[in-house]
Amino acid sequence: MSTFSLKKSYKIIKRPDYLKIDRDGSKFRTKNFIILYLRNSASHSRFGVTATKKIGGAVQRNRVKRLIKEFFRLNQHCFKRPTDFIFIAGKGSINLGYAEVRDELLSALSKKGMLRALHVNSC
């Protein structure tokens, strides 16, 4: 069970890290999210989540953050190479369940060639 745990080192917390990914990284959009990414030199991928007040109150924002954290925790082994990700939640994301978040993000990351598995459902 410990292989699915999420250590603190897997989170992007510091503002300079966010700014570096925004400045030097690439970005693409899905229906409900904007994903920024930049390859890193660490041994594992890291993630950060941004949910502004535009999408809803604190309860809705925190729920979206928990869903993305759970997605990353369960699928961190699927990434081809260590990458820093920032997931920016859009307005429509507050109405999504976990399965919809998972399907949308796996589909988008698969199309970008960032996942190990050829078949999205195998992750």
Backbone as a ProteinNet text record, in pm:
[ID]
protein_1_A
[PRIMARY]
MSTFSLKKSYKIIKRPDYLKIDRDGSKFRTKNFIILYLRNSASHSRFGVTATKKIGGAVQRNRVKRLIKEFFRLNQHCFKRPTDFIFIAGKGSINLGYAEVRDELLSALSKKGMLRALHVNSC
[TERTIARY]
81.4	0	85.8	207.4	291.6	333.4	324.2	361.9	266	148.4	51	46.3	134.1	133.6	191.9	159.5	204.8	289.7	418.8	510.2	505.6	551.6	552.8	639.3	744.3	834.9	768.8	650.1	578.4	492	485.4	402.5	489.2	439.1	504.2	439.3	518.6	463.6	512.8	637.7	699.1	666.1	641.2	607.5	712.6	842.7	941.8	930.5	891.9	872.3	754.7	645.1	529.4	567.3	639.8	678.4	772	863	955.6	879.6	784.2	705	621.9	565.9	486.6	573.4	694.2	783.3	849.6	902.5	983.5	909.2	795.6	726	631.8	561	460.8	322.7	222	86.7	-9.8	-112.2	-222.4	-350.8	-459.7	-590.7	-677.6	-755.7	-860.3	-992.9	-1100.8	-1231.2	-1242.4	-1190.3	-1208	-1079.2	-965	-837.6	-737.9	-641.4	-522.4	-407.7	-321.8	-211	-80.1	2.2	135.9	232.5	338.4	432.6	573.8	669.3	810.6	886.5	971.7	1053.1	1140.4	1160.3	1246.4	1361	1456.2	1573	1560.2	1446.2	1423.4	1396.7	1384.9	1359.5	1210.4	1126.1	981.7	912.1	788	707	652.2	623.9	564.6	442	355.1	236.1	198.9	126.2	67.1	-70.9	-157.6	-294.9	-328.3	-392.6	-441	-590.9	-665.7	-810.2	-846.8	-878	-904.9	-1048.5	-1076.4	-1210.5	-1313.7	-1268.1	-1360.7	-1442.9	-1389	-1461.2	-1558.7	-1549.9	-1643.4	-1582.9	-1659.6	-1615.5	-1507.6	-1465.4	-1356.2	-1388.1	-1510.8	-1548.5	-1532.4	-1580.6	-1569.2	-1423.3	-1347.3	-1206	-1127.4	-1150.5	-1078.5	-1117.9	-1242.5	-1287.3	-1215.1	-1204.9	-1133.9	-987.1	-927.7	-787.5	-769.5	-863.3	-855.6	-868.5	-957	-974.2	-847	-783.2	-660.2	-547.5	-541.7	-439.5	-457.4	-579.8	-607.9	-572.2	-603.7	-565.3	-414.3	-339.9	-194.2	-141	-195.3	-149.7	-165.8	-278.8	-306.6	-239.4	-201.7	-147.6	-3.3	64.1	200.6	295.4	264.3	349.9	334.4	237.4	210.4	292.4	355.4	427.9	558.1	587.2	707.7	835	841.2	962.6	924.1	1016.4	985.5	949.2	833.7	781.1	712	724.4	648.4	519.8	406.9	276.6	209.7	143.2	51.9	-84	-182.1	-318.5	-396.8	-451.6	-532.5	-678	-759.3	-899.2	-981.2	-1068.4	-1160.3	-1297.7	-1387.4	-1521.3	-1596.6	-1589.5	-1664.4	-1613.8	-1495.7	-1435.4	-1504.9	-1578.1	-1641.8	-1759	-1809.5	-1922.6	-1880	-1750.2	-1701.4	-1682.3	-1702.7	-1668.2	-1527.8	-1478	-1341.5	-1324.1	-1419.1	-1406.3	-1395.4	-1469.9	-1464.5	-1331.3	-1281.9	-1150.7	-1043.3	-1046.3	-947.6	-950.4	-1068.6	-1079.1	-1029.5	-1066.5	-1025.7	-873.8	-815.5	-671.5	-590.3	-632.7	-560.9	-566.2	-681	-695.3	-602.9	-601.8	-518.9	-370.4	-329.1	-187.5	-143.5	-234.5	-204.4	-183.8	-269	-255.9	-124.8	-74.1	53.4	172.7	146.6	254.5	329.9	263.5	330.3	311.8	229.2	201.3	276.1	314.6	386.1	297.7	180	92.3	33.8	20.5	-40.6	-191.2	-247.5	-391.3	-420	-501.2	-527.5	-581.3	-666	-728.8	-632.6	-514.9	-421.9	-347.8	-362.8	-295	-371.4
-119.5	0	126	117.2	236.2	288.8	208.7	256.5	362.9	373.3	472.7	594.8	598.4	714.8	835.7	953.1	1076.7	1154.1	1158.5	1227.7	1377.7	1451.9	1597.4	1645.2	1570.8	1610.3	1602.1	1544.5	1533	1656.2	1748.1	1867.5	1988.2	2071.9	2199.3	2300.2	2358.3	2445.9	2589.5	2607.2	2740.5	2820.9	2947.3	3039.1	3041.6	3044.7	3044.7	2922.6	2808.3	2688.5	2707.1	2764.5	2792.5	2889.5	2993.9	3095.1	3038.1	2950.3	2888.4	2801.7	2724	2639.1	2725.5	2833.8	2924.7	2991.3	3030.2	3102.4	3009.4	2896.3	2809.9	2689.1	2655.4	2534	2552.1	2445.3	2445.3	2435.6	2461.6	2465	2410	2341.1	2302.2	2305	2306.8	2325.9	2202.7	2166.2	2066.2	2139.7	2065.4	2129.5	2205.4	2147.7	2206.4	2245.1	2223.2	2249.9	2311.5	2383.2	2424.6	2350.6	2288.4	2211.5	2272.5	2314.1	2363.4	2253.3	2234.7	2128.5	2165.1	2108.3	2131	2010.1	1952.8	1838.7	1882.5	1791.6	1824.5	1724.9	1755.8	1669.7	1577.6	1578.6	1491.8	1349	1259.5	1119.8	1089.7	1190	1168.4	1295.8	1279.3	1393.9	1465.2	1593.8	1674	1745.7	1792	1861.2	1975.8	2070.6	2179.8	2205.8	2261.9	2288.4	2433.8	2498.2	2633.9	2635.5	2689.7	2705	2843.1	2934.6	3072.5	3089	3202.9	3231.9	3240.4	3254.7	3262.5	3135.4	3021.3	2896	2862.7	2929.1	2901.9	2931.7	2898.5	2922.6	2824.7	2838.7	2757.4	2607.9	2572.1	2430.9	2370.3	2439	2388.9	2384.8	2488.8	2492.7	2379.7	2358.4	2252.1	2114.1	2096.8	1968.5	1938.7	2038.3	2020.1	1987.6	2055.3	2028.5	1885.1	1837.8	1699.2	1598.8	1626.8	1535.9	1528	1641	1641.4	1573.6	1597.4	1531.6	1380.2	1334.3	1191	1135.2	1209.2	1166.7	1148.8	1247.2	1240.2	1125.5	1107.9	1002.3	864.3	840.4	708.7	685.6	791.9	777.3	824.1	854	904.3	804.2	676.9	574.2	567.3	635.3	628.9	727.6	824.6	926.1	869.6	903	853.3	903.2	1032.1	1091.7	1193.4	1221.6	1317.3	1455.1	1502.4	1629.3	1703	1834.6	1918.2	1960.8	1942	1978.4	2081.8	2176.4	2265.3	2249.8	2211.5	2196.7	2319.6	2393.5	2511.1	2475	2480.3	2439.9	2549.5	2508.5	2600.6	2592.6	2679.9	2687.2	2554.4	2482.3	2358	2246.3	2260	2152.3	2129.1	2227.7	2209.5	2111.5	2083.9	1992	1850.3	1824.6	1694.3	1600.1	1470.8	1367.8	1317.5	1227.9	1179.6	1109.6	1026.1	951	1044.9	1153.6	1249.5	1324.3	1361.1	1426.7	1332.4	1207.9	1107.5	1088.2	1068.9	1044.6	1163.7	1283.9	1403.8	1423	1406.9	1429	1317.2	1191.9	1081.6	1094.4	1131.3	1148.1	1258.6	1371.6	1484.8	1452.3	1392.1	1359.3	1250	1158.9	1053.9	1112.4	1206.6	1270.5	1346.8	1398.8	1471.4	1376.2	1245.9	1147.8	1144.9	1178.3	1184.5	1059.5	966.3	846.9	726.4	636.8	515	419.5	394.8	294.8	344.8	253.9	289.7	302.8	222.8	224.5	301.9	405	495	419.2	320	250.3	160.7	134.8	47.7	120.5	250.3	324.9	314.9
0	0	0	49.9	58.6	-78.1	-183.4	-315.7	-367.1	-308.4	-351.9	-260.3	-161.1	-72.4	-144.8	-95.7	-158.8	-58.3	-83.9	6.2	-18.2	80.4	71.1	-45.5	-76.9	-185.1	-323	-330.4	-456.8	-484.3	-388.7	-403.6	-436.8	-523.6	-552.1	-458.8	-371.1	-269	-284.3	-320.6	-320.2	-445.6	-424.9	-534.1	-645.4	-614.6	-723.3	-815.1	-759.3	-841.9	-937.7	-887	-972.4	-1084.1	-1047.7	-1146.4	-1252	-1212.1	-1308.2	-1408.8	-1360.2	-1449.8	-1543.5	-1491.3	-1573.8	-1680.2	-1643.5	-1734.4	-1837.2	-1790.8	-1877	-1932.3	-1874.7	-1913.2	-2030.5	-2060.3	-2167.1	-2103.9	-2185.1	-2132.1	-2235.4	-2187.1	-2273.8	-2193.5	-2265.4	-2205.3	-2231.5	-2130.3	-2147.8	-2129.2	-2127.5	-2112.5	-1979.9	-1871.7	-1739.2	-1666.9	-1729.9	-1663.7	-1761	-1704.9	-1778.3	-1710.8	-1789.4	-1734	-1781.8	-1687.1	-1716	-1676.5	-1753.5	-1720.5	-1763.2	-1691.4	-1717.3	-1665	-1748.5	-1703.7	-1587.8	-1493	-1379.3	-1369	-1282.9	-1267.8	-1147	-1081.6	-966	-1013.3	-919.1	-953.5	-967.4	-945.2	-951.5	-999.4	-1042.2	-1084.1	-961.3	-977.7	-870.9	-927.1	-838	-884.9	-791.8	-847.7	-772.4	-829.1	-747.8	-791	-761	-857.1	-838	-866.8	-771.9	-789.8	-736.4	-825.9	-784.8	-736	-677.2	-626.5	-737.8	-861.2	-974.5	-990.7	-946.9	-969.4	-857.9	-744.3	-636.4	-500.7	-398	-261.2	-217.5	-93.9	-41.3	-45.8	-16.4	-15.3	-154.5	-257.1	-394	-439.6	-407.6	-447.6	-382.2	-253.9	-183.7	-234.4	-273.4	-328.5	-459.1	-546.3	-673.3	-646.3	-550.6	-516	-466.8	-385.2	-335.8	-449.4	-544.9	-658.5	-742.4	-766.2	-845.9	-769	-639.4	-557	-562.1	-553.1	-559.4	-696.8	-802.7	-937.2	-945.4	-897.8	-905.6	-820.6	-702.3	-611.9	-674.8	-736.7	-793.6	-928.5	-998.4	-1133.6	-1148.1	-1038.3	-1045.9	-1111.3	-1102.7	-1163	-1315.1	-1371.7	-1515.7	-1598.7	-1535.9	-1612.5	-1667.8	-1793.8	-1860.2	-1794.6	-1767.1	-1711.2	-1604.6	-1513.7	-1406.6	-1462.3	-1425	-1474.8	-1361	-1361	-1268.4	-1338	-1271.2	-1326.2	-1237.1	-1299.5	-1228	-1295	-1216.6	-1265.6	-1220.9	-1316.2	-1285.7	-1313.5	-1210	-1221.8	-1287.7	-1379.5	-1444.8	-1380.7	-1424.3	-1364	-1366.3	-1476.4	-1488.3	-1399.3	-1344.8	-1266.5	-1132.7	-1082.4	-951.4	-957	-1076.2	-1090.6	-1125.8	-1134.3	-1176.5	-1058.5	-1085.4	-988.8	-1017.9	-932.1	-951.2	-1085.7	-1124.6	-1250.1	-1369.8	-1367.5	-1478.3	-1480.7	-1362.8	-1354.8	-1406.7	-1359.7	-1401.8	-1553	-1608.9	-1752.6	-1833.7	-1791.8	-1864.8	-1860.3	-1742	-1728.7	-1793.4	-1777	-1841.6	-1993.1	-2045.1	-2189.5	-2240.5	-2172	-2215.1	-2204.9	-2094.2	-2076.1	-2172.6	-2203.5	-2300.7	-2440	-2478.7	-2610.1	-2622.1	-2510.4	-2509.5	-2501.3	-2489.5	-2484.5	-2352.8	-2244.8	-2114.6	-2030.1	-2076.8	-1998.4	-2052.8	-1963.4	-2002.4	-2081.1	-2030.3	-2089.6	-2220.9	-2315.3	-2442.5	-2428.4	-2341.8	-2321	-2192.8	-2201.5	-2088.9	-1968	-1988.8	-1877.1	-1800.8	-1855	-1784.5	-1674	-1665.4	-1557.5	-1429.9
[MASK]
+++++++++++++++++++++++++++++++++++++++++++++++++++++++++++++++++++++++++++++++++++++++++++++++++++++++++++++++++++++++++++

